[in-house]
């Protein structure tokens, strides 16, 4: 029988190995940055184009390579970092497999320039798809530069598999941040398509964290320090009141390597027990040092997961250390989530000086004219920050389901941050409803009419309303989601949404990748009624917001959006609008557990049945059920 087994040629083996090492431009960024760190560089530049799809370049001032090494480094299993299996247990470097450069060279056009300090001349190598194109002696600065162009040029399937530039860029950003956070003592610069994303001088941990995250991060951080025989923990956790909805800023570094660990995350969350609102996530930046022989970093191909010898002890130490820090910095005792949030000074107001109130008298005001008082009011106030006519446009366009009557809105722009929706008065109820356009397509026209529109709220969750044929039970949260969703979609696609101008523009701080996401969303957000002023590098300035949200809800809405769009912004503007409308509906809808006045219940039910698609929530869940009298009769017949 003839033999059929053959050894694969090197370039094929390399291409296969590349599949494991290089999934996307961000993988190249990670490998090259880590090599530069391992080379002892104190200055590392990352330059990318088109989210890394057309260029990833890393320039370092590290130890460089000799002529022989410069050639050898592209061979598979060629590494200077381990020599024998035992070395795996005393690793102090990021790399050790000797696969990265061989893999990248197999699937891209690559150019390397390198010179060691002691050599006068350096080496310049060009390699494409594992083929050496040229090798020259050249005058070069000390250190190494790798440029990787046209990733996956020879594997179209992989190239087509890459996501949009936004998504790929976020991955690159993630990798950059992880390496830069792990090594604050190295000066990093990062350019994307010619613009500087980061310039981070060598610093300590705190400064580096603040440099990478937004400018407001500093005041949110609480230091953590614990030194024991089996572990040294340093770093920062964020004060509970700054916890976020999304899990963005959570970092563990073990021996200067970013890792993921569900178990250690649990330890951190346990330390915050009782301090966080449901579902919110604290930011943390924790640097753990353990003896290299007590961990196994080898269990995951891309090396973000590691195995510890004594996980349980680490858990306990970490939890205790964080608990201690939160307590010591007086974070824990001042927290009381039951207090009325209306009594808090809105955050951005804390540092503002008080202004003396002025009274504007409208000399032309005559209460006995035919003019509707609120119209008059709105004219008199048109200069005071509320765009006049907004309630009429949103009111008529959407069956009168306008959350505000004009006087309330004007008052609100003066008392920004106070939650007027909770006020007793019916006038300021969030559900102001005009009857004329409400027609229910689901029930006979006279059904609701005849039942006298009585509604009851049960368990702060459902609204029960009798109808002629029996009763309808509405899920308040889902129903409101549907109402808001249709309202936002309509505003975005059909109407020019109106906005209420804010008396003081709102400054909201975000990390730079969040900023780039917001930048991309701006046009869609503007169609909902947001008005942005010129963006700064680390914060946005909002001068107008949609009429149907309050100022205090803005940051919540944007945070929810960012967390909903973590996987990238949909390509078509239709699905972009759809996603935004869904996300805003999710964050603004009344929640299960909220008490609704009878009037609010009534309005909610009516507005639901005025929707185009009242049966299901935007998230495809039923919004209500009906129980017919016969169904009830049947139950009694048992
Ligand atoms: P590994 O990092 O696992 O050793 P790589 O394929 O990433 O494998 O790199 C192979 C070798 O090339 C490294 O062990 C190192 O000796 C050398 N090398 C790679 N990048 C650099 C650099 N920026 N400066 C100096 N030497 C480098
Ligand atoms: Mg490496």
XYZ file of C-alpha atoms and ligand atoms in Angstrom:
666
model
C 0.000 0.000 0.000
C 1.404 3.398 -0.896
C 2.009 5.970 1.860
C -0.128 9.059 1.784
C 1.109 11.099 4.752
C 3.351 14.088 3.963
C 4.871 16.867 6.021
C 3.229 20.199 5.216
C 5.515 22.790 3.640
C 6.509 25.516 6.106
C 4.502 28.296 4.532
C 1.336 26.204 4.685
C 2.006 25.241 8.313
C 2.597 28.920 9.094
C -0.647 29.935 7.464
C -2.521 27.381 9.516
C -0.789 28.511 12.707
C -1.619 32.097 11.774
C -5.286 31.229 12.047
C -4.792 30.745 15.775
C -2.564 33.698 16.440
C -3.978 36.343 14.110
C -7.709 36.762 14.073
C -7.822 40.451 13.267
C -5.637 43.582 13.130
C -5.862 43.838 16.912
C -4.036 40.506 17.253
C -1.099 41.938 15.284
C -1.128 45.020 17.483
C -1.011 42.856 20.590
C 1.863 40.667 19.398
C 3.989 43.558 18.160
C 3.417 45.671 21.270
C 4.280 42.740 23.500
C 7.467 42.037 21.581
C 8.471 45.682 21.989
C 7.829 45.502 25.738
C 9.826 42.257 25.957
C 12.665 43.992 24.111
C 12.972 46.429 27.017
C 11.755 49.495 25.125
C 11.034 52.689 27.053
C 9.310 54.348 24.120
C 6.795 52.586 21.876
C 4.856 54.046 18.967
C 1.811 52.401 17.457
C 0.700 53.649 14.055
C -2.306 52.169 12.295
C -4.306 52.923 9.177
C -7.886 51.924 8.464
C -8.301 50.294 11.853
C -5.160 48.267 11.157
C -6.503 46.638 8.000
C -3.996 48.378 5.746
C -1.202 49.148 8.226
C -0.077 48.230 11.708
C 3.318 49.614 12.612
C 5.110 49.396 15.946
C 8.337 51.297 16.503
C 10.345 50.703 19.664
C 13.661 51.801 21.132
C 14.363 48.385 22.616
C 17.379 46.157 22.318
C 17.001 45.357 18.593
C 18.241 42.235 16.827
C 21.497 41.037 15.303
C 21.598 40.212 11.561
C 21.139 36.506 12.282
C 18.300 37.035 14.749
C 16.621 39.429 12.342
C 16.332 36.581 9.879
C 15.588 33.891 12.461
C 12.760 35.681 14.204
C 10.422 34.850 11.285
C 10.941 31.105 11.720
C 8.302 29.142 13.557
C 9.159 28.238 17.157
C 12.016 30.721 17.019
C 12.194 32.512 20.345
C 14.818 34.051 22.563
C 12.535 33.824 25.569
C 12.621 30.180 26.646
C 15.210 27.483 26.070
C 13.797 24.518 27.919
C 10.418 23.360 29.155
C 11.263 24.345 32.752
C 11.563 27.972 31.682
C 7.809 27.989 31.239
C 7.500 28.080 35.004
C 9.598 31.167 35.502
C 8.288 33.322 32.680
C 8.758 37.033 32.956
C 8.132 37.842 29.307
C 4.921 38.230 27.336
C 5.926 35.998 24.456
C 7.441 32.556 24.598
C 5.902 30.543 21.777
C 7.986 31.987 18.989
C 4.998 31.843 16.675
C 3.770 35.372 16.294
C 6.165 36.789 13.718
C 6.146 33.621 11.613
C 2.357 33.651 11.618
C 1.984 37.323 10.775
C 4.595 37.087 8.011
C 2.596 34.222 6.469
C -0.522 36.295 5.919
C 0.671 39.863 5.322
C 3.276 42.096 3.725
C 5.834 42.778 6.386
C 8.798 45.077 6.688
C 11.243 45.039 9.568
C 14.034 47.434 10.483
C 16.203 46.683 13.462
C 19.498 47.706 15.015
C 21.202 46.756 18.250
C 22.821 49.511 20.286
C 26.334 48.127 19.840
C 26.070 47.720 16.037
C 26.733 50.556 13.686
C 24.407 49.359 10.968
C 21.072 47.665 11.131
C 19.082 45.154 9.084
C 16.137 45.883 6.796
C 14.040 42.858 5.777
C 10.957 42.629 3.557
C 8.912 39.431 3.735
C 5.567 38.722 2.051
C 3.457 35.632 2.612
C 6.437 33.866 4.283
C 8.689 34.674 1.271
C 11.810 36.729 1.917
C 11.744 39.510 -0.696
C 14.840 41.423 0.354
C 17.399 41.820 3.101
C 19.661 44.859 3.265
C 22.091 46.536 5.571
C 20.853 49.996 6.509
C 21.512 53.046 8.673
C 18.844 52.840 11.349
C 18.017 54.207 14.788
C 18.448 51.859 17.736
C 15.517 49.544 18.252
C 13.045 47.794 16.016
C 10.246 48.790 13.680
C 7.733 46.305 12.300
C 5.273 47.401 9.626
C 2.503 44.970 8.732
C 0.549 45.855 5.603
C -2.410 44.326 3.795
C -3.383 41.814 6.408
C -4.838 38.580 4.969
C -3.854 39.636 1.431
C -3.541 35.955 0.507
C -6.590 34.680 2.429
C -9.593 36.561 1.013
C -11.997 34.573 3.166
C -10.341 35.890 6.323
C -10.159 39.399 4.946
C -13.873 39.370 4.182
C -14.555 38.126 7.646
C -13.190 41.332 9.193
C -15.777 43.656 10.696
C -16.313 47.349 9.988
C -13.492 49.760 10.744
C -15.303 50.924 13.864
C -15.434 47.432 15.293
C -11.870 46.565 14.337
C -10.675 49.872 15.716
C -12.325 49.164 19.050
C -10.496 45.858 19.232
C -7.201 47.587 18.483
C -7.997 50.185 21.116
C -8.709 47.429 23.656
C -5.354 45.777 23.020
C -3.498 49.064 23.132
C -5.147 50.056 26.393
C -4.359 46.717 27.995
C -0.661 46.906 27.172
C -0.399 50.609 28.019
C -2.175 50.124 31.361
C 0.090 47.202 32.226
C 3.249 49.256 31.585
C 2.881 52.806 32.860
C 6.676 53.190 32.922
C 6.808 53.063 29.110
C 6.034 56.103 26.951
C 3.333 55.105 24.443
C 2.018 57.039 21.482
C -0.775 55.878 19.233
C -1.779 57.293 15.836
C -4.775 56.290 13.756
C -5.015 57.558 10.158
C -2.601 60.341 10.992
C -4.290 61.635 14.120
C -2.891 61.192 17.570
C -5.152 59.042 19.737
C -2.878 58.872 22.763
C 0.391 60.302 23.944
C 1.115 58.780 27.320
C 4.364 59.806 28.992
C 6.012 57.378 31.392
C 4.140 57.664 34.695
C 2.718 55.794 37.661
C -0.374 53.627 37.634
C -2.817 56.348 38.611
C -1.620 58.794 35.997
C -1.654 56.126 33.313
C -5.194 55.066 34.168
C -6.367 58.671 34.043
C -4.460 59.170 30.783
C -6.226 56.248 29.167
C -9.690 56.729 30.600
C -11.457 60.081 30.694
C -10.170 63.124 32.567
C -12.733 62.738 35.337
C -11.448 59.297 36.290
C -9.025 60.563 38.920
C -11.630 61.549 41.466
C -13.420 58.232 41.084
C -10.468 56.046 42.057
C -9.820 54.489 45.429
C -6.358 52.938 45.883
C -5.962 49.278 46.827
C -2.735 47.961 48.360
C -2.087 44.588 49.884
C 1.120 42.666 50.218
C 1.109 39.032 51.309
C 3.427 36.126 50.755
C 1.489 34.665 47.898
C 0.336 37.821 46.189
C 0.893 41.545 45.953
C -2.162 43.546 44.989
C -1.953 47.144 43.866
C -4.208 49.345 41.859
C -7.494 51.144 42.032
C -11.163 50.443 42.235
C -13.839 52.992 41.538
C -16.154 54.452 44.124
C -19.498 52.668 44.053
C -21.465 55.763 43.081
C -19.562 55.868 39.787
C -20.400 52.293 38.862
C -21.603 51.986 35.293
C -24.194 50.025 33.454
C -21.680 48.362 31.166
C -18.648 46.285 32.040
C -16.233 48.444 30.098
C -13.438 49.390 32.475
C -12.510 46.252 34.353
C -8.905 45.198 34.208
C -6.842 42.540 35.925
C -3.135 42.366 35.279
C -1.140 39.446 36.565
C 2.615 39.947 36.419
C 2.060 42.845 33.998
C -0.087 40.786 31.667
C -3.763 41.573 31.063
C -5.921 38.613 31.991
C -9.589 37.753 32.237
C -10.860 35.888 35.243
C -14.492 35.355 36.071
C -13.447 34.054 39.457
C -11.432 37.110 40.481
C -14.143 39.371 39.068
C -16.495 37.645 41.434
C -14.149 38.422 44.322
C -14.241 42.118 43.422
C -18.010 42.117 43.148
C -18.212 40.388 46.524
C -16.210 43.252 48.044
C -18.799 45.710 46.744
C -21.640 43.690 48.192
C -24.501 45.943 49.209
C -22.857 49.035 47.731
C -23.988 48.798 44.129
C -27.320 49.418 42.575
C -28.678 46.334 40.886
C -26.753 45.345 37.813
C -24.264 48.211 37.901
C -20.586 47.505 37.362
C -17.656 49.143 39.125
C -14.549 50.034 37.147
C -11.351 48.500 38.461
C -7.683 48.407 37.566
C -5.970 45.750 39.632
C -2.348 44.774 39.340
C -1.472 41.427 40.876
C 2.050 40.122 41.238
C 2.484 36.425 41.988
C 5.530 34.174 41.793
C 5.699 32.985 38.141
C 5.818 29.357 39.215
C 2.374 29.609 40.828
C 0.545 30.342 37.586
C 0.030 28.554 34.315
C -0.486 31.005 31.488
C -0.474 28.280 28.949
C -4.039 27.101 29.051
C -5.465 29.532 26.517
C -4.100 30.089 23.005
C -4.474 33.851 23.101
C -3.310 33.918 26.681
C -5.906 36.095 28.365
C -6.871 33.379 30.806
C -4.512 31.874 33.312
C -4.643 29.273 36.017
C -3.568 30.043 39.575
C -2.264 27.470 42.043
C -4.257 28.725 44.991
C -7.278 30.496 43.590
C -9.289 30.412 46.782
C -6.648 32.215 48.803
C -6.300 34.866 46.096
C -10.063 35.318 46.098
C -10.144 35.931 49.827
C -7.169 38.309 49.806
C -8.503 40.324 46.897
C -11.952 40.636 48.369
C -10.648 41.678 51.779
C -8.198 44.192 50.307
C -10.882 45.931 48.262
C -13.397 45.891 51.082
C -10.808 47.473 53.300
C -10.048 50.212 50.768
C -13.689 51.031 50.198
C -14.196 51.253 53.949
C -11.025 53.169 54.673
C -11.766 55.857 52.168
C -15.128 56.347 53.749
C -16.862 55.182 50.698
C -19.054 52.605 52.283
C -20.809 54.354 55.175
C -22.041 57.396 53.282
C -23.977 55.319 50.827
C -27.665 55.152 51.211
C -29.577 54.240 48.149
C -32.913 54.775 49.816
C -32.497 58.483 50.141
C -34.439 60.633 47.775
C -32.341 61.325 44.713
C -34.308 64.537 44.222
C -32.444 65.996 47.162
C -29.040 65.546 45.568
C -27.332 68.381 43.836
C -27.037 67.316 40.231
C -23.443 66.299 39.866
C -22.396 68.887 37.322
C -23.901 71.637 39.453
C -21.718 71.044 42.458
C -19.023 73.469 41.500
C -21.223 76.145 40.021
C -21.855 79.330 41.895
C -25.395 80.126 42.874
C -27.132 82.632 40.659
C -29.510 85.246 41.947
C -32.923 84.505 40.514
C -34.484 87.203 38.385
C -38.129 87.766 37.747
C -39.343 88.506 34.254
C -42.587 90.367 34.075
C -44.551 90.190 30.879
C -46.298 93.536 30.675
C -48.588 92.366 27.883
C -49.967 89.493 29.826
C -53.719 89.640 30.160
C -55.365 86.645 31.784
C -58.709 87.531 30.247
C -57.766 87.246 26.612
C -58.757 84.211 24.598
C -55.192 83.048 24.175
C -54.510 79.789 25.899
C -52.407 80.599 28.896
C -49.707 78.154 28.070
C -49.311 79.439 24.546
C -48.804 82.853 25.921
C -46.408 81.497 28.428
C -44.360 79.797 25.781
C -44.097 82.953 23.711
C -43.042 84.962 26.697
C -40.378 82.425 27.368
C -39.228 81.603 23.907
C -35.888 83.176 24.651
C -35.378 81.318 27.867
C -34.114 78.086 26.552
C -37.126 76.187 25.382
C -37.679 75.860 21.668
C -41.143 77.168 21.159
C -43.707 75.078 19.433
C -42.018 71.854 20.284
C -44.871 70.448 22.223
C -47.302 71.161 19.454
C -45.207 69.351 16.897
C -44.527 66.296 18.975
C -48.031 66.411 20.357
C -49.855 66.314 17.094
C -47.496 63.950 15.388
C -47.891 61.261 17.895
C -51.496 60.988 18.926
C -50.984 63.505 21.650
C -48.710 61.276 23.595
C -46.490 64.071 24.658
C -44.681 63.667 27.921
C -44.806 67.357 28.722
C -47.093 70.263 28.638
C -45.282 73.427 27.828
C -45.247 75.185 31.212
C -43.759 72.114 32.805
C -41.044 71.932 30.221
C -40.079 75.525 30.767
C -39.993 74.993 34.473
C -37.933 71.903 34.026
C -35.252 73.615 32.098
C -34.865 75.853 35.121
C -34.844 73.039 37.631
C -32.693 70.678 35.682
C -31.829 67.488 37.445
C -34.908 67.470 39.619
C -37.234 64.693 38.750
C -40.483 66.498 38.238
C -42.102 63.346 36.975
C -42.456 62.207 40.533
C -44.318 65.292 41.586
C -47.865 64.807 42.712
C -49.590 67.165 40.338
C -51.394 65.663 37.425
C -50.189 68.475 35.177
C -46.640 67.233 35.387
C -47.557 63.610 34.989
C -45.331 62.041 32.352
C -48.362 60.831 30.474
C -50.293 63.765 29.224
C -52.797 62.508 26.847
C -55.218 64.003 24.374
C -58.093 61.819 23.472
C -58.897 62.521 19.881
C -56.519 60.184 18.094
C -56.825 57.184 20.312
C -58.488 54.426 18.469
C -58.026 50.882 19.441
C -57.792 48.540 16.554
C -57.757 45.557 18.860
C -61.050 45.904 20.561
C -64.454 46.936 19.351
C -64.568 50.670 19.316
C -66.971 50.908 22.195
C -65.345 48.305 24.370
C -63.014 50.494 26.339
C -65.545 53.283 26.306
C -68.156 51.119 27.957
C -65.856 49.860 30.593
C -65.457 53.415 31.787
C -61.658 53.241 31.361
C -61.009 52.059 34.893
C -57.523 50.716 35.407
C -55.821 49.071 38.361
C -52.158 48.548 38.951
C -51.156 45.288 40.552
C -47.759 44.433 42.024
C -46.409 47.659 40.516
C -46.029 45.607 37.393
C -49.301 45.020 35.589
C -52.175 47.267 34.721
C -55.526 45.578 34.636
C -58.379 47.148 32.773
C -61.865 45.741 32.226
C -63.081 45.582 28.642
C -66.446 44.523 27.327
C -65.402 40.966 26.577
C -63.428 40.475 29.781
C -60.234 42.173 30.832
C -56.844 43.131 29.540
C -53.649 42.829 31.591
C -50.839 45.087 30.431
C -47.166 44.711 31.367
C -46.327 48.330 32.216
C -42.637 48.218 31.387
C -42.975 46.455 28.061
C -45.942 48.590 27.084
C -44.055 51.778 27.763
C -41.074 50.448 25.828
C -43.312 49.923 22.822
C -44.817 53.406 23.115
C -41.452 55.132 23.432
C -39.896 53.004 20.711
C -42.525 53.984 18.166
C -42.353 57.571 19.276
C -38.577 57.727 18.808
C -38.678 55.921 15.485
C -41.330 58.262 14.207
C -39.355 61.286 15.321
C -36.197 59.966 13.728
C -37.613 58.893 10.419
C -40.592 61.124 9.713
C -40.478 64.220 11.860
C -37.935 66.784 12.658
C -37.702 65.932 16.329
C -37.933 68.950 18.546
C -35.575 69.522 21.377
C -35.587 71.411 24.615
C -32.637 73.667 24.997
C -30.763 73.381 28.260
C -30.098 76.427 30.353
C -26.612 75.149 31.100
C -25.017 72.828 28.570
C -24.354 69.390 29.927
C -20.758 68.105 29.973
C -20.423 64.338 29.914
C -17.052 62.659 30.104
C -16.175 59.490 28.237
C -13.154 57.408 27.392
C -11.724 57.960 23.949
C -13.187 54.837 22.389
C -16.583 55.748 23.786
C -16.062 59.219 22.331
C -15.412 57.812 18.886
C -18.579 55.730 19.103
C -20.627 58.751 20.141
C -19.109 60.770 17.328
C -20.372 58.191 14.872
C -23.817 58.105 16.438
C -24.231 61.871 16.499
C -26.229 62.277 13.277
C -28.762 59.693 14.418
C -28.910 61.085 17.926
C -29.552 64.536 16.534
C -32.636 63.260 14.777
C -34.064 62.296 18.171
C -33.650 65.850 19.419
C -30.162 65.918 20.908
C -28.156 69.036 20.148
C -24.394 68.723 20.485
C -21.866 71.466 20.672
C -18.370 71.037 19.356
C -16.926 67.903 20.932
C -13.818 68.038 23.092
C -11.352 65.173 23.254
C -12.675 63.637 26.448
C -16.197 64.947 26.780
C -19.280 65.896 24.868
C -21.236 69.075 25.372
C -24.994 68.731 25.025
C -27.018 71.914 24.692
C -30.353 70.409 23.758
C -32.168 67.179 24.540
C -35.260 65.460 23.139
C -38.493 66.828 24.590
C -39.542 63.531 26.021
C -36.561 62.989 28.289
C -35.305 64.864 31.324
C -31.799 66.155 31.785
C -31.132 63.720 34.589
C -31.887 60.836 32.234
C -29.396 61.857 29.585
C -26.284 60.153 30.888
C -28.255 56.987 31.557
C -29.562 56.977 28.000
C -26.106 57.433 26.519
C -24.553 54.812 28.750
C -27.220 52.314 27.789
C -26.583 53.144 24.144
C -22.861 52.612 24.493
C -23.403 49.308 26.177
C -25.953 48.217 23.557
C -23.573 49.144 20.769
C -20.462 47.463 22.089
C -20.537 44.982 19.269
C -20.500 47.792 16.754
C -22.844 50.205 15.092
C -25.180 48.680 12.523
C -24.238 49.626 8.990
C -27.553 50.780 7.569
C -29.090 53.946 8.907
C -32.398 52.146 9.261
C -31.044 49.599 11.684
C -28.987 52.283 13.375
C -32.165 54.233 14.099
C -33.873 51.068 15.164
C -31.112 50.214 17.625
C -31.062 53.713 19.069
C -34.834 53.817 19.418
C -34.799 50.439 21.155
C -32.005 51.390 23.472
C -33.606 54.697 24.441
C -36.943 53.009 24.963
C -35.219 50.494 27.209
C -33.595 53.097 29.410
C -36.522 55.482 29.620
C -39.495 53.158 30.026
C -41.150 52.979 33.434
C -39.797 49.959 35.177
C -41.490 47.119 36.918
C -41.759 48.267 40.518
C -42.770 51.853 39.724
C -46.020 53.063 41.113
C -48.268 54.710 38.529
C -51.151 57.038 39.323
C -54.522 56.139 37.922
C -54.171 58.830 35.294
C -50.764 57.522 34.280
C -52.077 53.967 34.043
C -54.928 55.148 31.930
C -52.694 57.093 29.602
C -50.275 54.236 29.296
C -52.983 51.786 28.277
C -54.482 54.225 25.806
C -51.146 55.128 24.285
C -50.248 51.464 23.944
C -53.335 50.704 21.934
C -52.693 53.714 19.758
C -49.396 52.143 18.734
C -48.874 50.620 15.323
C -47.834 47.352 16.828
C -49.169 47.223 20.369
C -48.960 43.462 20.848
C -45.252 43.117 21.350
C -42.464 45.070 22.990
C -39.570 46.229 20.798
C -37.765 43.190 22.197
C -40.389 40.799 20.884
C -42.096 40.071 24.191
C -45.886 40.209 24.622
C -47.057 43.544 26.060
C -50.473 42.435 27.244
C -52.827 39.502 27.520
C -56.603 39.361 27.511
C -58.844 37.240 29.653
C -62.308 36.730 28.228
C -65.309 36.445 30.538
C -65.768 32.900 29.245
C -62.234 32.067 30.354
C -63.002 33.385 33.800
C -66.341 31.559 33.841
C -64.545 28.359 33.018
C -62.256 28.751 36.012
C -65.259 29.123 38.302
C -66.957 26.112 36.785
C -64.234 23.762 38.026
P 8.045 35.228 20.995
O 7.704 36.640 21.354
O 7.038 34.253 21.506
O 9.435 34.852 21.346
P 7.812 36.180 18.299
O 7.560 35.489 17.018
O 6.861 37.231 18.715
O 7.932 35.071 19.415
O 9.249 36.810 18.245
C 10.365 35.981 17.949
C 11.632 36.568 18.489
O 11.963 37.748 17.787
C 11.545 37.013 19.955
O 11.804 35.950 20.824
C 12.618 38.087 20.016
O 13.879 37.520 20.255
C 12.632 38.665 18.615
N 11.894 39.927 18.551
C 10.620 40.088 18.156
N 10.254 41.371 18.223
C 11.307 42.069 18.688
C 11.565 43.456 18.989
N 10.615 44.382 18.822
N 12.794 43.775 19.448
C 13.736 42.844 19.604
N 13.563 41.540 19.361
C 12.371 41.136 18.898
Mg 6.088 37.651 20.657
